[in-house]
Amino acid sequence: MTRITSCFASLFLAAFVSACGAGEAPTEPASPTSSAADDRIDLIVNGAHIVTMDAADTVIENGAIAIDEGIILAVGTADEIATRYSAAVTLDGERRIVMPGIVNGHSHAAMTLLRGVADDLALMDWLQNYIFPAEVEFVDADFVRIGTELACWEMIRGGTTTFVDMYYYPDTIAEVVEDCGMRALISATVIDQRSPDAENAGDGIRKGSGFIERWQGRNSRITPIFGPHANYTLNAEQLAATRAAAMELGVPISIHLSESPFEVQNSQNVYGMTSIEHFESIGFFDGPTIAAHVVWPTEEEIPILAERKVGVIHNPTSNMKIASGIAPITEMLDAGVLVGLGTDGAASNNDLDMWEEMRLSAFLQKVDRMDPTAIPATTVLRMATSGGATAIGLGDTIGSLEVGKRADLIQVAFEDVHHVPTYDVVSHLVYVTDEQDVASVVIDGKVVMLERKITSIDTERVAEEATALAGRIKAALSERNQAD
Ligand SMILES: [Zn+2]
């Protein structure tokens, strides 16, 4: 079965060196469905079903997307698109579902290198006795580069096209994202303790401002932002100072919010109010906020989140694994809160599989409320795509397959036994599909994975470097344990 015609190996590179661009005719017809047409464009992606995730939940049978210069030019039936356009590259749509790329609204990408290093612990024990010390000891720019490459590989493989990251050495993260072709909001972490790349919160804000100034407007796929860690790792003054710096630079903030009973209690003890009330009282929500977790909002706090347009990112796997609790997603959606999904870091998940987040978010709401009608499949798919895009402030740019949006989309193969039979495409995407079913991934109009072959990352090198680095961490940890 021909999935693609000429030039595919260099398609990703084409973005940078025009190796496959104008003037170079394909050596064979683009595909059986792309007949001669006047309009010559970069890419046509066909699908047996196109799940657009537009406001009307339109699904097009035997459809196609026309893409040029990274933008969706047209969405229609395969016949319509083939009549109107001819493309340098065409992806065949047989047994393929096309949908928007998945948005992972909260991650610590480089923590893939700490996957499984400390499991089965409570959040504060896990953070203070394992993760923070391990990070101070092992995390440097090289760690972040290799760990982020590993994460980008895993995310692209699973159909994630955009992620919101919070980690150290944000310049290194941005360089990796620039090279691997993904779209990302990259947070400069601010935390009131010595971290791998800053002495304290003030140093974090200063260095973060430098990072944001270096990357603002440099690459349309990369949005540099601030990532103050949480209400319990920064005081009110430091939180307000981070927001002031973000406002001055015109960037959003991502933060952990109302994640655990510890956090809520700590906020009560220190400020006499819960985290969200506290943030509201210091004007923290005056600028765009992406809030991870929000497991414990009170009834009074949920309307604040809706009114202040806080993007809430639900991380069901992490919340279950660290036993943080079950976020009241149904109540938040009912109140009009913008909700997306995320994986959190691979140290508390332990993978970056957004299909698992989709399934678990549905199941958790159903069992928590003892109501199988709670958040149906379409709602879940929306949180992973258009809803997530809106929650992170990119709703006008990505998240649905509509004319004028950036071309971030994936082809999901429907040929594995678990997709036989298929009655309802959206039900299958949410309740059946897993990472291995993702066949091809397009980000900003560039094919970064073609029929499960990633074209933008040297996966062999990354695997070797990650294994070697993990070996050094393992040796150091066992040496430390012997000394204890
Ligand atoms: Zn997190």
CSV table of C-alpha atoms and ligand atoms in Angstrom, one decimal:
chain,number,residue,atom,x,y,z
A,1,MET,CA,0.0,0.0,0.0
A,2,THR,CA,1.5,3.3,-1.0
A,3,ARG,CA,1.2,5.8,1.8
A,4,ILE,CA,3.3,8.5,0.3
A,5,THR,CA,5.1,9.4,-2.8
A,6,SER,CA,8.4,11.1,-3.4
A,7,CYS,CA,10.5,13.3,-1.2
A,8,PHE,CA,9.2,12.1,2.1
A,9,ALA,CA,12.5,11.4,3.7
A,10,SER,CA,13.5,15.0,3.3
A,11,LEU,CA,10.1,16.5,3.9
A,12,PHE,CA,10.9,17.6,7.4
A,13,LEU,CA,14.2,19.0,6.3
A,14,ALA,CA,12.4,20.8,3.5
A,15,ALA,CA,11.1,23.3,6.1
A,16,PHE,CA,14.6,24.5,6.6
A,17,VAL,CA,16.5,23.9,3.4
A,18,SER,CA,13.7,23.7,0.8
A,19,ALA,CA,15.1,20.4,-0.4
A,20,CYS,CA,11.6,19.3,-1.5
A,21,GLY,CA,10.1,22.6,-2.3
A,22,ALA,CA,9.0,24.6,-5.3
A,23,GLY,CA,10.3,23.7,-8.7
A,24,GLU,CA,11.0,20.1,-7.9
A,25,ALA,CA,8.3,17.9,-9.5
A,26,PRO,CA,7.4,14.6,-7.9
A,27,THR,CA,8.8,11.6,-9.8
A,28,GLU,CA,5.4,9.9,-9.8
A,29,PRO,CA,1.8,10.8,-9.3
A,30,ALA,CA,1.2,12.0,-5.8
A,31,SER,CA,-1.5,9.4,-5.1
A,32,PRO,CA,-4.3,7.7,-6.9
A,33,THR,CA,-6.7,10.3,-5.6
A,34,SER,CA,-4.7,13.4,-6.4
A,35,SER,CA,-5.3,14.2,-10.0
A,36,ALA,CA,-4.0,17.2,-11.9
A,37,ALA,CA,-5.1,20.4,-10.4
A,38,ASP,CA,-4.0,24.0,-10.8
A,39,ASP,CA,-3.2,24.8,-7.2
A,40,ARG,CA,0.1,23.3,-6.2
A,41,ILE,CA,0.5,22.9,-2.5
A,42,ASP,CA,2.8,21.3,0.1
A,43,LEU,CA,0.7,18.5,1.5
A,44,ILE,CA,-2.6,16.6,1.3
A,45,VAL,CA,-3.6,14.3,4.1
A,46,ASN,CA,-6.4,11.9,3.3
A,47,GLY,CA,-8.5,10.0,5.8
A,48,ALA,CA,-11.3,7.4,5.8
A,49,HIS,CA,-12.7,9.6,8.5
A,50,ILE,CA,-11.7,13.2,9.3
A,51,VAL,CA,-12.6,14.0,12.9
A,52,THR,CA,-12.4,17.8,12.7
A,53,MET,CA,-13.2,18.7,16.3
A,54,ASP,CA,-14.8,21.9,15.0
A,55,ALA,CA,-17.6,23.5,17.0
A,56,ALA,CA,-20.2,21.3,15.2
A,57,ASP,CA,-18.1,18.1,15.8
A,58,THR,CA,-18.0,17.6,12.0
A,59,VAL,CA,-16.7,14.2,10.9
A,60,ILE,CA,-16.1,13.8,7.1
A,61,GLU,CA,-16.1,10.4,5.5
A,62,ASN,CA,-13.4,9.9,2.9
A,63,GLY,CA,-12.1,13.3,3.5
A,64,ALA,CA,-8.8,15.2,3.0
A,65,ILE,CA,-7.0,18.2,4.4
A,66,ALA,CA,-5.1,20.6,2.0
A,67,ILE,CA,-2.0,22.2,3.6
A,68,ASP,CA,0.4,24.8,2.4
A,69,GLU,CA,3.1,26.7,4.2
A,70,GLY,CA,2.0,25.2,7.5
A,71,ILE,CA,-1.6,26.3,7.2
A,72,ILE,CA,-4.8,24.4,6.6
A,73,LEU,CA,-6.1,25.7,3.2
A,74,ALA,CA,-9.1,23.4,2.9
A,75,VAL,CA,-11.0,20.6,4.6
A,76,GLY,CA,-13.4,18.5,2.5
A,77,THR,CA,-14.0,15.3,0.8
A,78,ALA,CA,-11.0,13.6,-0.8
A,79,ASP,CA,-12.6,14.1,-4.2
A,80,GLU,CA,-13.1,17.8,-3.7
A,81,ILE,CA,-9.6,18.3,-2.4
A,82,ALA,CA,-8.0,16.2,-5.2
A,83,THR,CA,-9.9,18.2,-7.9
A,84,ARG,CA,-8.8,21.5,-6.5
A,85,TYR,CA,-5.2,20.9,-5.4
A,86,SER,CA,-2.1,18.9,-6.3
A,87,ALA,CA,0.5,18.4,-3.6
A,88,ALA,CA,4.2,17.7,-3.4
A,89,VAL,CA,3.4,15.0,-0.9
A,90,THR,CA,0.1,13.1,-0.3
A,91,LEU,CA,-0.6,10.8,2.6
A,92,ASP,CA,-3.0,8.0,1.7
A,93,GLY,CA,-6.1,7.7,3.8
A,94,GLU,CA,-7.0,4.1,3.6
A,95,ARG,CA,-7.9,2.8,7.1
A,96,ARG,CA,-6.6,6.1,8.6
A,97,ILE,CA,-8.5,8.5,10.8
A,98,VAL,CA,-7.3,12.0,10.7
A,99,MET,CA,-7.7,14.2,13.8
A,100,PRO,CA,-6.1,17.3,15.3
A,101,GLY,CA,-2.7,16.7,17.0
A,102,ILE,CA,-3.0,16.0,20.8
A,103,VAL,CA,-2.3,18.8,23.3
A,104,ASN,CA,-0.4,17.8,26.4
A,105,GLY,CA,-1.1,20.7,28.7
A,106,HIS,CA,1.3,19.8,31.5
A,107,SER,CA,4.6,18.0,31.4
A,108,HIS,CA,8.2,18.0,32.7
A,109,ALA,CA,9.6,16.5,29.6
A,110,ALA,CA,13.2,15.8,30.7
A,111,MET,CA,11.9,13.8,33.6
A,112,THR,CA,11.6,10.9,31.2
A,113,LEU,CA,15.2,10.2,32.5
A,114,LEU,CA,13.8,9.8,36.0
A,115,ARG,CA,11.1,7.4,34.9
A,116,GLY,CA,10.7,4.8,37.6
A,117,VAL,CA,13.5,6.2,39.8
A,118,ALA,CA,11.2,6.5,42.9
A,119,ASP,CA,7.7,5.1,42.8
A,120,ASP,CA,4.9,4.4,45.3
A,121,LEU,CA,5.4,7.5,47.4
A,122,ALA,CA,3.3,10.4,48.6
A,123,LEU,CA,3.7,13.8,46.7
A,124,MET,CA,5.7,15.6,49.4
A,125,ASP,CA,7.9,12.6,50.3
A,126,TRP,CA,8.4,12.0,46.6
A,127,LEU,CA,9.3,15.6,45.9
A,128,GLN,CA,11.4,16.5,48.9
A,129,ASN,CA,13.3,13.3,49.6
A,130,TYR,CA,13.7,12.0,46.0
A,131,ILE,CA,13.0,14.3,43.1
A,132,PHE,CA,14.4,17.6,44.3
A,133,PRO,CA,17.7,16.1,45.6
A,134,ALA,CA,18.1,13.9,42.5
A,135,GLU,CA,17.5,17.0,40.3
A,136,VAL,CA,20.1,19.1,42.1
A,137,GLU,CA,22.6,16.3,41.8
A,138,PHE,CA,22.0,15.1,38.2
A,139,VAL,CA,20.2,17.7,36.2
A,140,ASP,CA,22.3,19.9,33.9
A,141,ALA,CA,21.8,21.2,30.4
A,142,ASP,CA,22.9,17.8,28.9
A,143,PHE,CA,20.4,15.9,31.1
A,144,VAL,CA,17.7,18.3,29.9
A,145,ARG,CA,18.7,18.0,26.3
A,146,ILE,CA,18.7,14.2,26.3
A,147,GLY,CA,15.6,13.9,28.5
A,148,THR,CA,13.6,16.3,26.3
A,149,GLU,CA,14.6,14.6,23.1
A,150,LEU,CA,13.5,11.3,24.6
A,151,ALA,CA,10.2,13.0,25.6
A,152,CYS,CA,9.6,14.5,22.2
A,153,TRP,CA,10.2,11.1,20.6
A,154,GLU,CA,7.7,9.5,22.9
A,155,MET,CA,5.1,12.3,22.4
A,156,ILE,CA,5.4,12.4,18.6
A,157,ARG,CA,5.1,8.6,18.6
A,158,GLY,CA,1.9,8.9,20.5
A,159,GLY,CA,0.4,11.7,18.4
A,160,THR,CA,1.0,14.6,20.7
A,161,THR,CA,1.9,17.7,18.7
A,162,THR,CA,1.9,20.4,21.4
A,163,PHE,CA,3.0,20.4,25.0
A,164,VAL,CA,3.4,22.8,27.9
A,165,ASP,CA,6.6,22.1,29.7
A,166,MET,CA,8.0,23.2,33.0
A,167,TYR,CA,11.6,22.3,33.8
A,168,TYR,CA,15.1,23.6,34.1
A,169,TYR,CA,17.5,25.0,31.4
A,170,PRO,CA,14.5,26.3,29.2
A,171,ASP,CA,16.9,27.4,26.5
A,172,THR,CA,18.0,23.8,26.0
A,173,ILE,CA,14.4,22.7,26.0
A,174,ALA,CA,13.6,25.3,23.3
A,175,GLU,CA,16.5,24.2,21.2
A,176,VAL,CA,15.3,20.6,21.3
A,177,VAL,CA,11.8,21.6,20.4
A,178,GLU,CA,13.0,23.8,17.6
A,179,ASP,CA,14.9,20.8,16.1
A,180,CYS,CA,12.3,18.1,16.7
A,181,GLY,CA,9.5,20.1,15.1
A,182,MET,CA,7.0,20.1,17.9
A,183,ARG,CA,5.0,23.1,19.2
A,184,ALA,CA,5.5,24.0,22.9
A,185,LEU,CA,4.9,26.5,25.6
A,186,ILE,CA,8.2,26.3,27.6
A,187,SER,CA,8.2,27.6,31.2
A,188,ALA,CA,11.2,29.0,32.9
A,189,THR,CA,10.8,27.4,36.4
A,190,VAL,CA,10.7,29.7,39.4
A,191,ILE,CA,11.0,28.1,42.8
A,192,ASP,CA,12.1,29.3,46.2
A,193,GLN,CA,15.1,27.0,46.7
A,194,ARG,CA,18.3,26.1,45.0
A,195,SER,CA,17.4,24.4,41.7
A,196,PRO,CA,19.6,23.0,38.9
A,197,ASP,CA,19.6,26.3,37.1
A,198,ALA,CA,18.9,29.0,39.7
A,199,GLU,CA,19.9,29.9,43.2
A,200,ASN,CA,16.5,31.1,44.4
A,201,ALA,CA,13.2,32.5,43.2
A,202,GLY,CA,14.6,36.0,42.4
A,203,ASP,CA,17.4,34.4,40.3
A,204,GLY,CA,14.8,32.2,38.6
A,205,ILE,CA,12.7,35.3,37.6
A,206,ARG,CA,15.8,37.1,36.3
A,207,LYS,CA,17.1,34.1,34.3
A,208,GLY,CA,13.6,33.3,33.1
A,209,SER,CA,13.1,36.9,31.8
A,210,GLY,CA,16.4,36.5,29.9
A,211,PHE,CA,15.1,33.2,28.4
A,212,ILE,CA,11.8,34.8,27.4
A,213,GLU,CA,13.5,37.8,25.8
A,214,ARG,CA,15.7,35.4,23.8
A,215,TRP,CA,12.9,33.3,22.5
A,216,GLN,CA,10.0,35.7,22.0
A,217,GLY,CA,9.2,35.9,18.3
A,218,ARG,CA,12.1,33.6,17.4
A,219,ASN,CA,10.1,30.6,16.3
A,220,SER,CA,6.3,30.6,15.9
A,221,ARG,CA,6.1,27.0,17.3
A,222,ILE,CA,7.8,28.1,20.6
A,223,THR,CA,6.2,30.3,23.2
A,224,PRO,CA,8.5,31.1,26.2
A,225,ILE,CA,6.5,31.5,29.4
A,226,PHE,CA,7.1,31.6,33.2
A,227,GLY,CA,6.5,28.5,35.4
A,228,PRO,CA,6.4,29.4,39.1
A,229,HIS,CA,6.3,26.0,40.7
A,230,ALA,CA,3.4,26.2,43.3
A,231,ASN,CA,1.8,28.0,46.2
A,232,TYR,CA,3.8,26.0,48.7
A,233,THR,CA,7.2,26.5,47.0
A,234,LEU,CA,6.9,30.3,46.6
A,235,ASN,CA,5.7,33.0,49.0
A,236,ALA,CA,3.0,35.6,48.1
A,237,GLU,CA,5.7,38.2,47.2
A,238,GLN,CA,7.5,35.8,44.9
A,239,LEU,CA,4.3,34.7,43.2
A,240,ALA,CA,3.3,38.3,42.6
A,241,ALA,CA,6.8,39.2,41.4
A,242,THR,CA,6.6,36.4,38.8
A,243,ARG,CA,3.2,37.5,37.6
A,244,ALA,CA,4.5,41.1,37.3
A,245,ALA,CA,7.5,39.9,35.2
A,246,ALA,CA,5.1,37.9,33.0
A,247,MET,CA,2.8,40.8,32.5
A,248,GLU,CA,5.7,43.1,31.6
A,249,LEU,CA,6.9,40.6,29.0
A,250,GLY,CA,3.4,39.8,27.8
A,251,VAL,CA,3.5,36.0,28.5
A,252,PRO,CA,1.3,33.5,30.2
A,253,ILE,CA,2.2,31.5,33.4
A,254,SER,CA,1.9,27.8,34.0
A,255,ILE,CA,1.8,26.6,37.6
A,256,HIS,CA,0.8,23.6,39.8
A,257,LEU,CA,-2.4,24.6,41.6
A,258,SER,CA,-4.6,23.0,44.3
A,259,GLU,CA,-2.9,19.7,43.6
A,260,SER,CA,-3.0,17.9,47.0
A,261,PRO,CA,-4.7,18.2,50.4
A,262,PHE,CA,-1.2,19.2,51.8
A,263,GLU,CA,-1.2,22.2,49.5
A,264,VAL,CA,-4.7,23.3,50.5
A,265,GLN,CA,-4.0,22.9,54.2
A,266,ASN,CA,-0.6,24.6,54.0
A,267,SER,CA,-2.3,27.6,52.2
A,268,GLN,CA,-5.0,27.7,55.0
A,269,ASN,CA,-2.3,27.7,57.6
A,270,VAL,CA,-0.1,30.4,56.0
A,271,TYR,CA,-2.7,32.7,54.4
A,272,GLY,CA,-6.0,31.7,56.1
A,273,MET,CA,-7.4,30.8,52.7
A,274,THR,CA,-7.1,28.0,50.1
A,275,SER,CA,-4.7,28.3,47.1
A,276,ILE,CA,-7.2,29.6,44.5
A,277,GLU,CA,-8.6,32.2,46.9
A,278,HIS,CA,-5.1,33.2,47.8
A,279,PHE,CA,-4.1,33.6,44.1
A,280,GLU,CA,-7.2,35.7,43.5
A,281,SER,CA,-6.4,37.9,46.5
A,282,ILE,CA,-3.0,38.8,45.2
A,283,GLY,CA,-4.1,39.4,41.6
A,284,PHE,CA,-2.3,36.3,40.3
A,285,PHE,CA,-5.0,35.6,37.8
A,286,ASP,CA,-4.7,39.1,36.2
A,287,GLY,CA,-2.8,37.5,33.3
A,288,PRO,CA,-3.3,34.2,31.4
A,289,THR,CA,-2.8,31.2,33.7
A,290,ILE,CA,-2.4,27.5,32.9
A,291,ALA,CA,-3.1,25.6,36.1
A,292,ALA,CA,-2.0,22.0,36.4
A,293,HIS,CA,-4.1,19.5,38.5
A,294,VAL,CA,-6.7,21.7,40.4
A,295,VAL,CA,-7.8,18.5,42.2
A,296,TRP,CA,-9.2,20.3,45.3
A,297,PRO,CA,-11.0,23.5,44.3
A,298,THR,CA,-13.9,24.4,46.6
A,299,GLU,CA,-17.4,25.2,45.3
A,300,GLU,CA,-16.6,28.9,45.7
A,301,GLU,CA,-13.3,28.6,43.8
A,302,ILE,CA,-14.7,27.0,40.7
A,303,PRO,CA,-16.5,30.1,39.5
A,304,ILE,CA,-13.3,32.1,40.0
A,305,LEU,CA,-11.5,29.7,37.6
A,306,ALA,CA,-14.3,30.1,35.0
A,307,GLU,CA,-14.4,33.9,35.3
A,308,ARG,CA,-10.7,34.4,35.2
A,309,LYS,CA,-10.4,32.0,32.2
A,310,VAL,CA,-7.8,29.9,34.0
A,311,GLY,CA,-6.9,26.9,31.8
A,312,VAL,CA,-7.1,23.9,34.0
A,313,ILE,CA,-5.0,20.9,33.0
A,314,HIS,CA,-6.3,17.6,34.3
A,315,ASN,CA,-3.6,14.9,34.9
A,316,PRO,CA,-5.5,11.8,35.9
A,317,THR,CA,-2.6,9.3,35.9
A,318,SER,CA,-0.4,11.4,38.1
A,319,ASN,CA,-3.3,12.2,40.4
A,320,MET,CA,-4.0,8.5,40.8
A,321,LYS,CA,-0.4,7.4,41.2
A,322,ILE,CA,0.5,10.0,43.8
A,323,ALA,CA,-3.0,9.6,45.3
A,324,SER,CA,-3.6,13.4,45.0
A,325,GLY,CA,-7.3,12.8,44.5
A,326,ILE,CA,-10.0,13.0,41.8
A,327,ALA,CA,-10.4,16.5,40.3
A,328,PRO,CA,-14.0,17.6,39.9
A,329,ILE,CA,-13.7,17.9,36.1
A,330,THR,CA,-17.5,17.5,35.6
A,331,GLU,CA,-18.3,20.4,37.9
A,332,MET,CA,-15.6,22.5,36.3
A,333,LEU,CA,-16.8,21.8,32.8
A,334,ASP,CA,-20.4,22.6,33.9
A,335,ALA,CA,-19.2,25.9,35.3
A,336,GLY,CA,-17.6,26.8,32.0
A,337,VAL,CA,-14.0,26.3,33.2
A,338,LEU,CA,-11.5,25.7,30.3
A,339,VAL,CA,-10.2,22.2,30.8
A,340,GLY,CA,-7.4,20.3,29.0
A,341,LEU,CA,-5.4,17.1,29.7
A,342,GLY,CA,-1.8,16.5,30.6
A,343,THR,CA,0.6,13.7,31.5
A,344,ASP,CA,2.7,15.5,34.1
A,345,GLY,CA,6.3,14.3,34.2
A,346,ALA,CA,7.2,10.7,33.4
A,347,ALA,CA,8.5,10.3,37.0
A,348,SER,CA,4.9,10.4,38.3
A,349,ASN,CA,3.1,8.8,35.4
A,350,ASN,CA,5.4,6.9,34.2
A,351,ASP,CA,4.8,7.6,30.5
A,352,LEU,CA,3.6,10.4,28.2
A,353,ASP,CA,0.7,8.5,26.8
A,354,MET,CA,-2.2,11.0,26.2
A,355,TRP,CA,-4.6,8.2,25.1
A,356,GLU,CA,-4.3,6.8,28.6
A,357,GLU,CA,-5.1,10.2,30.1
A,358,MET,CA,-8.2,10.4,27.9
A,359,ARG,CA,-9.5,7.1,29.0
A,360,LEU,CA,-8.7,7.6,32.7
A,361,SER,CA,-10.2,11.0,32.7
A,362,ALA,CA,-13.5,9.5,31.5
A,363,PHE,CA,-13.4,6.5,33.8
A,364,LEU,CA,-12.5,8.6,36.9
A,365,GLN,CA,-15.4,10.9,36.5
A,366,LYS,CA,-17.8,8.1,35.9
A,367,VAL,CA,-16.8,6.0,38.9
A,368,ASP,CA,-16.4,9.0,41.2
A,369,ARG,CA,-19.9,10.2,40.5
A,370,MET,CA,-21.3,6.7,40.0
A,371,ASP,CA,-22.7,8.0,36.7
A,372,PRO,CA,-21.7,6.3,33.4
A,373,THR,CA,-22.9,9.4,31.4
A,374,ALA,CA,-20.3,11.7,33.0
A,375,ILE,CA,-18.0,13.2,30.4
A,376,PRO,CA,-18.8,11.3,27.2
A,377,ALA,CA,-16.2,10.4,24.6
A,378,THR,CA,-16.6,13.6,22.6
A,379,THR,CA,-16.0,15.8,25.6
A,380,VAL,CA,-12.9,13.8,26.4
A,381,LEU,CA,-11.5,14.1,22.9
A,382,ARG,CA,-12.3,17.8,23.0
A,383,MET,CA,-10.2,18.2,26.2
A,384,ALA,CA,-7.3,16.5,24.5
A,385,THR,CA,-7.5,18.7,21.3
A,386,SER,CA,-9.5,21.9,20.9
A,387,GLY,CA,-10.4,22.3,24.5
A,388,GLY,CA,-6.8,21.8,25.6
A,389,ALA,CA,-5.6,24.2,22.9
A,390,THR,CA,-8.0,26.9,24.3
A,391,ALA,CA,-7.0,26.1,27.9
A,392,ILE,CA,-3.3,26.9,27.0
A,393,GLY,CA,-4.2,30.0,25.0
A,394,LEU,CA,-3.7,28.5,21.5
A,395,GLY,CA,-7.4,28.0,20.6
A,396,ASP,CA,-7.3,30.3,17.6
A,397,THR,CA,-4.1,28.6,16.3
A,398,ILE,CA,-4.5,24.9,16.7
A,399,GLY,CA,-6.8,22.2,18.2
A,400,SER,CA,-9.2,21.6,15.3
A,401,LEU,CA,-9.0,20.9,11.6
A,402,GLU,CA,-10.4,24.2,10.2
A,403,VAL,CA,-9.3,26.5,7.4
A,404,GLY,CA,-6.8,29.0,8.5
A,405,LYS,CA,-5.5,27.1,11.5
A,406,ARG,CA,-1.9,25.8,11.7
A,407,ALA,CA,-1.7,22.2,10.3
A,408,ASP,CA,-1.1,20.1,13.4
A,409,LEU,CA,-2.8,16.8,12.8
A,410,ILE,CA,-2.3,13.0,13.1
A,411,GLN,CA,-3.3,9.9,11.2
A,412,VAL,CA,-4.4,7.1,13.4
A,413,ALA,CA,-4.3,3.6,11.8
A,414,PHE,CA,-7.5,1.6,12.2
A,415,GLU,CA,-6.1,-1.8,11.3
A,416,ASP,CA,-5.2,-3.4,14.6
A,417,VAL,CA,-7.6,-6.2,15.9
A,418,HIS,CA,-8.8,-3.9,18.7
A,419,HIS,CA,-10.3,-1.6,16.1
A,420,VAL,CA,-12.4,-4.4,14.6
A,421,PRO,CA,-15.3,-3.7,14.3
A,422,THR,CA,-15.7,0.1,14.4
A,423,TYR,CA,-19.2,1.5,14.9
A,424,ASP,CA,-18.3,4.9,16.3
A,425,VAL,CA,-15.0,6.6,15.4
A,426,VAL,CA,-14.9,9.0,18.4
A,427,SER,CA,-15.7,6.2,20.8
A,428,HIS,CA,-12.8,4.1,19.4
A,429,LEU,CA,-10.4,7.0,19.6
A,430,VAL,CA,-11.2,7.5,23.3
A,431,TYR,CA,-11.8,4.0,24.6
A,432,VAL,CA,-9.7,1.8,22.3
A,433,THR,CA,-6.9,3.6,20.5
A,434,ASP,CA,-3.4,3.6,22.0
A,435,GLU,CA,0.0,5.2,21.1
A,436,GLN,CA,1.0,2.3,18.8
A,437,ASP,CA,-2.0,3.0,16.5
A,438,VAL,CA,-0.7,6.5,15.6
A,439,ALA,CA,0.8,6.2,12.1
A,440,SER,CA,1.8,9.6,11.0
A,441,VAL,CA,2.1,13.0,12.6
A,442,VAL,CA,2.1,16.5,10.9
A,443,ILE,CA,3.1,19.6,12.9
A,444,ASP,CA,3.0,23.0,11.4
A,445,GLY,CA,2.5,21.4,8.0
A,446,LYS,CA,5.7,19.2,8.3
A,447,VAL,CA,5.6,15.4,8.5
A,448,VAL,CA,7.5,14.6,11.6
A,449,MET,CA,6.4,10.9,11.7
A,450,LEU,CA,5.6,8.9,8.6
A,451,GLU,CA,4.1,5.5,9.1
A,452,ARG,CA,5.6,5.2,12.6
A,453,LYS,CA,9.1,6.4,11.4
A,454,ILE,CA,10.1,9.6,13.2
A,455,THR,CA,11.9,11.8,10.7
A,456,SER,CA,12.9,14.7,13.0
A,457,ILE,CA,14.8,12.9,15.7
A,458,ASP,CA,17.8,10.6,15.6
A,459,THR,CA,16.1,8.0,17.8
A,460,GLU,CA,19.0,5.6,17.8
A,461,ARG,CA,21.4,8.2,19.2
A,462,VAL,CA,18.8,9.5,21.8
A,463,ALA,CA,18.2,5.9,23.0
A,464,GLU,CA,22.0,5.4,23.4
A,465,GLU,CA,22.6,8.7,25.2
A,466,ALA,CA,19.6,8.2,27.5
A,467,THR,CA,20.7,4.7,28.4
A,468,ALA,CA,24.2,5.8,29.1
A,469,LEU,CA,23.1,8.7,31.3
A,470,ALA,CA,20.6,6.6,33.2
A,471,GLY,CA,23.4,4.1,33.9
A,472,ARG,CA,25.4,6.9,35.5
A,473,ILE,CA,22.4,8.0,37.6
A,474,LYS,CA,21.8,4.4,38.7
A,475,ALA,CA,25.5,3.9,39.7
A,476,ALA,CA,25.5,7.2,41.7
A,477,LEU,CA,22.2,6.3,43.4
A,478,SER,CA,23.4,2.8,44.5
A,479,GLU,CA,26.7,4.3,45.7
A,480,ARG,CA,24.7,6.8,47.8
A,481,ASN,CA,22.4,4.1,49.1
A,482,GLN,CA,25.4,2.0,50.2
A,483,ALA,CA,26.9,5.0,52.0
A,484,ASP,CA,23.6,5.6,53.9
B,1,ZN,ZN,3.8,18.8,37.4
